[in-house]
Short mmCIF file of C-alpha atoms and ligand atoms in Angstrom, two decimals:
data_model
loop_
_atom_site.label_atom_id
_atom_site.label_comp_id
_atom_site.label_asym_id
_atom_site.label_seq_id
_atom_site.Cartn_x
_atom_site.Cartn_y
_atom_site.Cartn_z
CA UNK A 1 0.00 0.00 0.00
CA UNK A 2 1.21 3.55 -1.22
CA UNK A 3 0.85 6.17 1.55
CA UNK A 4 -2.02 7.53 -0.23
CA UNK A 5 -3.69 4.55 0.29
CA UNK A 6 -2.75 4.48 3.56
CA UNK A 7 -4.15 7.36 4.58
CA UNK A 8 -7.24 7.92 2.24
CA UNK A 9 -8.41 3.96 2.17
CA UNK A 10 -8.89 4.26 -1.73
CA UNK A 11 -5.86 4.16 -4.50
CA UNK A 12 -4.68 7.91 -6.26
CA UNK A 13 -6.84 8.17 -9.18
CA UNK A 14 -3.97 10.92 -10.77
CA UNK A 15 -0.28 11.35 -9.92
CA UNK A 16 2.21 13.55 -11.60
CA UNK A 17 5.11 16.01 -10.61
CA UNK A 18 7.12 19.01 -11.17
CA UNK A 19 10.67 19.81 -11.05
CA UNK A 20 11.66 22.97 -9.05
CA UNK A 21 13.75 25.76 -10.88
CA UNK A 22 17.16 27.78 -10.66
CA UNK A 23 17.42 30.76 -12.61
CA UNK A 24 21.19 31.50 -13.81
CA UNK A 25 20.50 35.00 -15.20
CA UNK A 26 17.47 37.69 -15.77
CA UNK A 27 16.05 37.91 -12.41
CA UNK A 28 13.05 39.99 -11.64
CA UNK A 29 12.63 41.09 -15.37
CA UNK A 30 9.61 38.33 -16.10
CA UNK A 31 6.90 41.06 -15.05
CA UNK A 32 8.33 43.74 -17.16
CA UNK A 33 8.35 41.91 -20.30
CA UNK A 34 12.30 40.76 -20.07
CA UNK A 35 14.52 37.99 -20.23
CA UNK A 36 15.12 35.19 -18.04
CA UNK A 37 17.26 31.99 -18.48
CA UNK A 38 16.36 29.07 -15.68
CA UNK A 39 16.99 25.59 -16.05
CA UNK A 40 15.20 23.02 -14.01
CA UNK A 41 16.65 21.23 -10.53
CA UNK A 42 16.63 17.28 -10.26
CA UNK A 43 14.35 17.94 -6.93
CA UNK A 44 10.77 17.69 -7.97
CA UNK A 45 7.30 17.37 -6.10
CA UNK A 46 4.58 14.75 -6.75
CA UNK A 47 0.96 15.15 -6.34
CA UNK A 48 -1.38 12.49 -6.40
CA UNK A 49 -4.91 13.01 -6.52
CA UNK A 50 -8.52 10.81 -5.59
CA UNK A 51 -12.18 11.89 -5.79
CA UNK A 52 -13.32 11.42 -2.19
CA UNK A 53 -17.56 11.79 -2.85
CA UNK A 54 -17.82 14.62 -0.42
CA UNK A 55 -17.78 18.25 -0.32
CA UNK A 56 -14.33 19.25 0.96
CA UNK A 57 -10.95 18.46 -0.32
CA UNK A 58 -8.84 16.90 2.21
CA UNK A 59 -4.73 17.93 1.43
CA UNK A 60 -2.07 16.33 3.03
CA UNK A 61 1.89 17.34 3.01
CA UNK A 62 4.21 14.88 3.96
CA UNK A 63 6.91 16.86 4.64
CA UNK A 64 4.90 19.02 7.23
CA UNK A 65 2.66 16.16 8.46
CA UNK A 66 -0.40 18.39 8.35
CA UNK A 67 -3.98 17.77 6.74
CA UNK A 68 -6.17 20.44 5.32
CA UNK A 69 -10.09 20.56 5.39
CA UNK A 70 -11.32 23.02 2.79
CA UNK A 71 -15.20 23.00 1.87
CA UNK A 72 -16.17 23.33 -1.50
CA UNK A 73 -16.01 27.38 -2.90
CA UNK A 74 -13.30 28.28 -0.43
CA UNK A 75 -9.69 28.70 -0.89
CA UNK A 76 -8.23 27.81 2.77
CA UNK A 77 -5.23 28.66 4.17
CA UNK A 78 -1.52 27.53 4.25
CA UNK A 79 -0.66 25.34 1.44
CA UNK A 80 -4.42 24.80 0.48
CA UNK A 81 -4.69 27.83 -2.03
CA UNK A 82 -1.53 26.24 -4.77
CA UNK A 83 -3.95 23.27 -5.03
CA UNK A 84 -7.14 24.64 -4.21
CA UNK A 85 -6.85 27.26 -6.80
CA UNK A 86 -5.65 24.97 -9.45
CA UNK A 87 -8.75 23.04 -8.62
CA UNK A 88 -11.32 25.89 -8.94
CA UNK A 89 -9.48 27.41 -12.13
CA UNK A 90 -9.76 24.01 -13.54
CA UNK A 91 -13.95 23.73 -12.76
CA UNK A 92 -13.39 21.19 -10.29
CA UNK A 93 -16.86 20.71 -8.47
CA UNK A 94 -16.16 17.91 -6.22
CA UNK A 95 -14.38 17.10 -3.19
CA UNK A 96 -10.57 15.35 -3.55
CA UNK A 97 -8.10 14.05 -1.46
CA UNK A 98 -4.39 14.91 -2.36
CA UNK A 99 -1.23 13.74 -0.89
CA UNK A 100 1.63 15.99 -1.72
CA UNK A 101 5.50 14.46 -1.20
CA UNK A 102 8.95 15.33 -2.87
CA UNK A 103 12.14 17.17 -2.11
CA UNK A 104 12.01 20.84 -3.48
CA UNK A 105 13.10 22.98 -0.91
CA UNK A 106 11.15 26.19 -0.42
CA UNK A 107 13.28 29.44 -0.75
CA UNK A 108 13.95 30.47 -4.25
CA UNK A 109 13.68 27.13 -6.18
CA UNK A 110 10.35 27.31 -7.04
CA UNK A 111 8.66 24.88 -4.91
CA UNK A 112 5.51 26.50 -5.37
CA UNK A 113 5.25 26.72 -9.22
CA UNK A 114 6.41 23.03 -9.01
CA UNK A 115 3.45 22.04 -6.90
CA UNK A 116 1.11 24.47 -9.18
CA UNK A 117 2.48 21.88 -12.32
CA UNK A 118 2.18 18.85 -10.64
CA UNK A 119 -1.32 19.59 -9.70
CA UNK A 120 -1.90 21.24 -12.86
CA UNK A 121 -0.89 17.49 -14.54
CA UNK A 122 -2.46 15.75 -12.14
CA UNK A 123 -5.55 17.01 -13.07
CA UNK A 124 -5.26 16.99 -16.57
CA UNK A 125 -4.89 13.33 -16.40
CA UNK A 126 -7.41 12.86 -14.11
CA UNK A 127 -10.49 14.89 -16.06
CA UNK A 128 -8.62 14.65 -19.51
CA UNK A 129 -8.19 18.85 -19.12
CA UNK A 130 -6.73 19.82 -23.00
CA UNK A 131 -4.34 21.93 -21.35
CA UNK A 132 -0.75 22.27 -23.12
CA UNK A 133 2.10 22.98 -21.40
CA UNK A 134 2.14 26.76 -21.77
CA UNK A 135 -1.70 26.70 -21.27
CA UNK A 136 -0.84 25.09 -17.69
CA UNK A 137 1.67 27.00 -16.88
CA UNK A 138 -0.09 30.49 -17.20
CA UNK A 139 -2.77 28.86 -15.24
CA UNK A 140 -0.30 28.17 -12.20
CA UNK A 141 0.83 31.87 -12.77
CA UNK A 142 -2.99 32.65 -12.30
CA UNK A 143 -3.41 30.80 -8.85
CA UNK A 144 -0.80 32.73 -7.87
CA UNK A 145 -2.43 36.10 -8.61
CA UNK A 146 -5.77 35.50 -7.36
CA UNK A 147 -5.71 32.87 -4.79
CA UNK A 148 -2.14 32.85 -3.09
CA UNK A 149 -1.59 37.21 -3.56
CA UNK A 150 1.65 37.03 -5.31
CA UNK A 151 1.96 39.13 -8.29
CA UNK A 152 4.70 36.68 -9.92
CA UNK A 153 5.95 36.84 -13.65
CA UNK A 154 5.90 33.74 -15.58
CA UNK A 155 9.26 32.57 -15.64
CA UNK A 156 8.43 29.60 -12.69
CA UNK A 157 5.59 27.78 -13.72
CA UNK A 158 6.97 27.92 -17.61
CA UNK A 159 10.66 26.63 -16.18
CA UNK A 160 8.82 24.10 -14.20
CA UNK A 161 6.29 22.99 -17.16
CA UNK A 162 9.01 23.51 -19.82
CA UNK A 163 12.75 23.13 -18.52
CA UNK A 164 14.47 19.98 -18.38
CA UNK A 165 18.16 19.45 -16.71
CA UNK A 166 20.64 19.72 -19.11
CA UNK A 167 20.21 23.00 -20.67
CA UNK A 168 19.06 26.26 -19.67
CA UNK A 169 15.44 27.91 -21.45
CA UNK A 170 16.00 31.30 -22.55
CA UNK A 171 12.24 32.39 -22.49
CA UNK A 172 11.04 35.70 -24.04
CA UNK A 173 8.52 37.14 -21.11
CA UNK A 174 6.68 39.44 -23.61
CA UNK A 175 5.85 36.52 -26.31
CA UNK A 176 6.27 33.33 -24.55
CA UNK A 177 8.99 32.41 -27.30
CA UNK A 178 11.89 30.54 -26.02
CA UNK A 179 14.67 28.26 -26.63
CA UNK A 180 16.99 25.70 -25.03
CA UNK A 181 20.71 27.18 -24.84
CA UNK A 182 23.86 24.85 -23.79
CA UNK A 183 25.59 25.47 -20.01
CA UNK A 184 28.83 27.38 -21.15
CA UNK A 185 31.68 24.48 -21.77
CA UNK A 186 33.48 23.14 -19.03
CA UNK A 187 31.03 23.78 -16.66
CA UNK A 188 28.46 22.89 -13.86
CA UNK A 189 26.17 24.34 -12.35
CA UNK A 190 26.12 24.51 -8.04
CA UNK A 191 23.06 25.68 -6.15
CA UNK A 192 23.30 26.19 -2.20
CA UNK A 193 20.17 27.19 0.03
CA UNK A 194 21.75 29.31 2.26
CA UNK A 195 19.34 28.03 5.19
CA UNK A 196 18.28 31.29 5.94
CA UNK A 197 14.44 31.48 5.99
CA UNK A 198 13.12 34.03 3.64
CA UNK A 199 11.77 37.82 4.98
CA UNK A 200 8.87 39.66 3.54
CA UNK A 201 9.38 37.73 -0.08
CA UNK A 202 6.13 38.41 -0.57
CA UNK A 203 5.14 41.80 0.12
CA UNK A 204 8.74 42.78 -0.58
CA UNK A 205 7.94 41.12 -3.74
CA UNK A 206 4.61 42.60 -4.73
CA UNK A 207 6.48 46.58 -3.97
CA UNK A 208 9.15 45.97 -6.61
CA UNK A 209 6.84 45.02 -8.82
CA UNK A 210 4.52 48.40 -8.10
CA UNK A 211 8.31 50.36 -8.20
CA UNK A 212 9.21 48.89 -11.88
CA UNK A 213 5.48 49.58 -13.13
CA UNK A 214 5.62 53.03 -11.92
CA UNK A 215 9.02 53.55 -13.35
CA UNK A 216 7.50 52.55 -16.69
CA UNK A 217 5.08 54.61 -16.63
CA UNK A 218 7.13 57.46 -15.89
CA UNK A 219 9.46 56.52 -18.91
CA UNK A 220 6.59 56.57 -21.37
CA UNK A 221 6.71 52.44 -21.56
CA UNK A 222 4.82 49.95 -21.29
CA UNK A 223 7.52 47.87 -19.51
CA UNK A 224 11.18 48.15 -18.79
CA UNK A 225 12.11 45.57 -21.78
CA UNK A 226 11.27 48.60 -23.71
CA UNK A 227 13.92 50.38 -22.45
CA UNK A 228 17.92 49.42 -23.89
CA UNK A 229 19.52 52.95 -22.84
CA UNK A 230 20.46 53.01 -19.32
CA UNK A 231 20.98 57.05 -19.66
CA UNK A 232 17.00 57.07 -19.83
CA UNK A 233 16.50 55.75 -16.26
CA UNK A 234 19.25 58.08 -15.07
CA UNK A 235 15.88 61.00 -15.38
CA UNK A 236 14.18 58.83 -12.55
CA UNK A 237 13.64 59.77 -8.41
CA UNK A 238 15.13 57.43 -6.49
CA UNK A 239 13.93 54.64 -5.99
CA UNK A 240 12.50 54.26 -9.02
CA UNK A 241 15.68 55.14 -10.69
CA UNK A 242 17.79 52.11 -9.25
CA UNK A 243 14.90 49.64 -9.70
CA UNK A 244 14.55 50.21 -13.41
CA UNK A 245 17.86 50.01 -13.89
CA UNK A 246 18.67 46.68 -12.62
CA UNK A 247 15.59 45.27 -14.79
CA UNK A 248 17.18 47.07 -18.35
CA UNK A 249 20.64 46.24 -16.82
CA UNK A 250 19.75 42.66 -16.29
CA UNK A 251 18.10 42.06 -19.78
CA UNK A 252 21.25 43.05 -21.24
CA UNK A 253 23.11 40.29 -19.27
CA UNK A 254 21.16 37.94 -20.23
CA UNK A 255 21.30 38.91 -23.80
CA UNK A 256 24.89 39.12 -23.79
CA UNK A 257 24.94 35.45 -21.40
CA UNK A 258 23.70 33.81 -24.41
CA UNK A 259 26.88 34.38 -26.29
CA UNK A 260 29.02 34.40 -23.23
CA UNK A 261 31.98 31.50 -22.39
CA UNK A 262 31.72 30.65 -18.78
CA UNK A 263 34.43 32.79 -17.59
CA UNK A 264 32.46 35.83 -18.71
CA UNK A 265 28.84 34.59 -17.74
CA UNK A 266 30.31 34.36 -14.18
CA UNK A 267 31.04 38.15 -14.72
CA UNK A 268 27.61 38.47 -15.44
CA UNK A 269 26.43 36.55 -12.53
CA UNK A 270 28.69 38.37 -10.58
CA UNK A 271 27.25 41.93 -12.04
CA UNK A 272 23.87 40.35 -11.43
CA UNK A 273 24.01 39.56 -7.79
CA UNK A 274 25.66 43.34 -7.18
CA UNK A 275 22.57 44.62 -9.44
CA UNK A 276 20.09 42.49 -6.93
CA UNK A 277 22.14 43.60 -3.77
CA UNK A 278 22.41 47.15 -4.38
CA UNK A 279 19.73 48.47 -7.22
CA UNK A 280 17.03 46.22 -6.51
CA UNK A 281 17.41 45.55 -2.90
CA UNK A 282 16.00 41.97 -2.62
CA UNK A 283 19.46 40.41 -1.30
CA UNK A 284 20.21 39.66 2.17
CA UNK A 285 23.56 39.73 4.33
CA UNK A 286 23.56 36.28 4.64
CA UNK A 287 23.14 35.63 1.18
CA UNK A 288 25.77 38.26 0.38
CA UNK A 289 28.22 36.76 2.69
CA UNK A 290 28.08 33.20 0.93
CA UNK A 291 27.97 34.69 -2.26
CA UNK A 292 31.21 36.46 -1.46
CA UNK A 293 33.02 32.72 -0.59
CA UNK A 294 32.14 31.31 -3.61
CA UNK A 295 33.16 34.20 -5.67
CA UNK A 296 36.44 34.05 -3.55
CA UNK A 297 37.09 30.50 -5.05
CA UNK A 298 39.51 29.75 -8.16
CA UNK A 299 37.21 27.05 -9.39
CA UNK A 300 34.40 29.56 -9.31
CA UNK A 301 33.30 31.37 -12.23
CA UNK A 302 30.80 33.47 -10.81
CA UNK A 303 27.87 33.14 -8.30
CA UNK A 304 24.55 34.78 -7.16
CA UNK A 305 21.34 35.18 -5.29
CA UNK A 306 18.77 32.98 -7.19
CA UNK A 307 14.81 33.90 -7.30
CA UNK A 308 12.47 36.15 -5.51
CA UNK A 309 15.56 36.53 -2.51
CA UNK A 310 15.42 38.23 0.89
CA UNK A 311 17.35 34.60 1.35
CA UNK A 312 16.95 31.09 0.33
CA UNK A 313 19.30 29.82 -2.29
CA UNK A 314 22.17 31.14 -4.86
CA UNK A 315 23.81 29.65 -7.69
CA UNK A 316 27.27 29.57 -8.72
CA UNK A 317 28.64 28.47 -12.30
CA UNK A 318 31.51 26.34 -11.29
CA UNK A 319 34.89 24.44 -13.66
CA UNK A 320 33.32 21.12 -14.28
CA UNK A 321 34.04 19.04 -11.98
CA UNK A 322 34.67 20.50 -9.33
CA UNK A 323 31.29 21.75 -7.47
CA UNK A 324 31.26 19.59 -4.71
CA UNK A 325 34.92 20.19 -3.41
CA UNK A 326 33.83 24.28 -3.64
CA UNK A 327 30.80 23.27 -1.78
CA UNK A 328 31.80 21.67 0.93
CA UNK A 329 34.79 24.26 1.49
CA UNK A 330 32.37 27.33 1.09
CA UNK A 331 29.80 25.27 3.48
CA UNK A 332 32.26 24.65 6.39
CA UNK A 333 33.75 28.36 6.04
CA UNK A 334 29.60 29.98 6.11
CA UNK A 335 28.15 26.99 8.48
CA UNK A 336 24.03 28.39 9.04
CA UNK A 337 22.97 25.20 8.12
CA UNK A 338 23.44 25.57 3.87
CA UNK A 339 23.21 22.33 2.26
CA UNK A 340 24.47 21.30 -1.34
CA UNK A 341 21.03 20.67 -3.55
CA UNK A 342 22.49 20.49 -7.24
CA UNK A 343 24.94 18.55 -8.62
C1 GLA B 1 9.82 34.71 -8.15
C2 GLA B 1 8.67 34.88 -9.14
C3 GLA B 1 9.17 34.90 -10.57
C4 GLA B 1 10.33 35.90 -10.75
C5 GLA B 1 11.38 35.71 -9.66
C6 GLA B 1 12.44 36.78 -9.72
O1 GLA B 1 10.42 33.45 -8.27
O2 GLA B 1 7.74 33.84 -8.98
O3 GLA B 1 8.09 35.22 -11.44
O4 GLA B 1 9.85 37.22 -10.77
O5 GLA B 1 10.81 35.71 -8.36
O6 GLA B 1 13.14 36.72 -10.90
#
């Protein structure tokens, strides 16, 4: 007997999952039209999914051990609204049990567009939903809108309906167009999660977003990918001013990543994480502080915050071969309970 089974008496009747995210360059650009360039994680999440014949979905989480009651019409709280609104946006009209299990961490990997997909999936197999995998992923961007209150871009839920492993997705924000594009040669890729629990993502989150759509405005725009010419954002009042020009800064790294060796894509990560740090303001100490001893590294060619920030998890672009021997060194030196999640 499955767990499911153990706990809901009856077999899953749908199961799929969803690999979590890192983004190596173009962060917070995927509301303002930009350029972003993720690739997925190995750590994924699984949902599996059962009608129950009642009028409340019952959700379970085995990594937190706790069951959710939510009647029909409502969203609940917690984790409930990633499924719940998937459900509703979906036209489900009848109570279902859902076990959720896997290994993405939360705290910039994208845990919750992974769980979006996999319920997303889940339910497609389940009522047959003719959903492609763009369709889906704009729907898990909409849960997060109206049910969960974050005003996200779309790079998560496409990365985690769209990315595989082995090469990174340059995705076009504005038209949805994207492409895979090779890991620069003789290199890996390292992600950390710095341990420390991420501050205010969320409403910290939902202000830069207001700050960049006011600066657009203000530039005559209708979003920052419009803008190439740094000199134009110079005519902005702080804070506007250093906001917009870490999104037109960052859109240029990416665009110049694409050509980039790996010695000068770590640049660019490097640039990125001082963009993130100082213009955008969406970095933490900690996360500066581990940043700094993996830049500090010979094997290293560059490393930054990954995601939303205010903590969780960077990334580093590392000489192949050699990621765990950087990790464990850079882990001993920072301690604060980091752990090594890719390779
Ligand atoms: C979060 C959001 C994404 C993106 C990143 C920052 O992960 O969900 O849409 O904006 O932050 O790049």
């Amino acid at each position: 007997m499955n767990t499911f089974e153990t706990l809901f008496g009856t077999p899953p009747q749908a199961s799929a999952s969803a690999a979590g995210r890192v983004n190596l360059l173009g962060e917070h650009t995927d509301y303002q039209g930009g350029f972003v360039l993720p690739t997925a994680i190995p750590q994924r999440l699984t949902v599996e999914l059962g009608r129950n014949g009642t009028q409340e979905h019952v959700l379970h989480s085995l990594s937190s051990g706790q069951t959710l009651r939510v009647p029909l019409g409502e969203k609940g709280e917690g984790f409930a609204p990633y499924l719940v609104g998937c459900f509703q946006l979906s036209g489900v009209q009848e109570g279902l049990n859902a076990l959720i299990s896997g290994n993405v961490p939360s705290g910039g990997l994208s845990s919750s567009a992974a769980l979006e997909v996999a319920t997303l999936r889940a339910l497609r197999g389940l009522y047959g939903l003719e959903l492609n995998d763009v369709d889906l992923a704009l729907r898990g961007v909409q849960v997060e809108h109206e049910f969960v209150g974050v005003k996200c871009g779309v790079m998560d839920q496409m990365a985690s309906s769209l990315a595989d492993t082995q090469t990174m997705l340059l995705i076009d924000t504005r038209s949805l167009e994207r492409r895979s594009v090779p890991f620069p040669a003789g290199a890996e890729v390292l992600v950390i999660d710095s341990g420390v629990p991420r501050r205010l993502a969320e409403s910290g989150y939902n202000q830069r977003r207001a700050e960049v759509e006011e600066a657009a405005r203000q530039l005559g725009v209708k979003e920052l990918r419009d803008v190439t010419d740094l000199a134009a954002v110079e005519t902005l009042p702080e804070p506007l001013r250093a906001r917009a020009r870490h999104v037109v800064s960052e859109n240029a790294r990416v665009l110049r990543g694409l050509q980039a060796d790996a010695a000068e894509f770590g640049q660019l990560m490097n640039a990125s994480h001082a963009s993130l740090r100082d213009d955008y303001a969406v970095s933490h100490p900690k996360v500066d502080e581990l940043v700094n001893l993996l830049q500090a590294q010979p094997s290293v060619y560059g490393a930054r915050m990954t995601g939303a920030g205010f903590g969780g998890a960077v990334v580093a672009l590392v000489r192949v071969g050699q990621a765990a021997a950087v990790a464990q060194a850079v882990i001993a030196e920072f301690g604060n309970d980091a752990v090594q999640l890719v390779p």
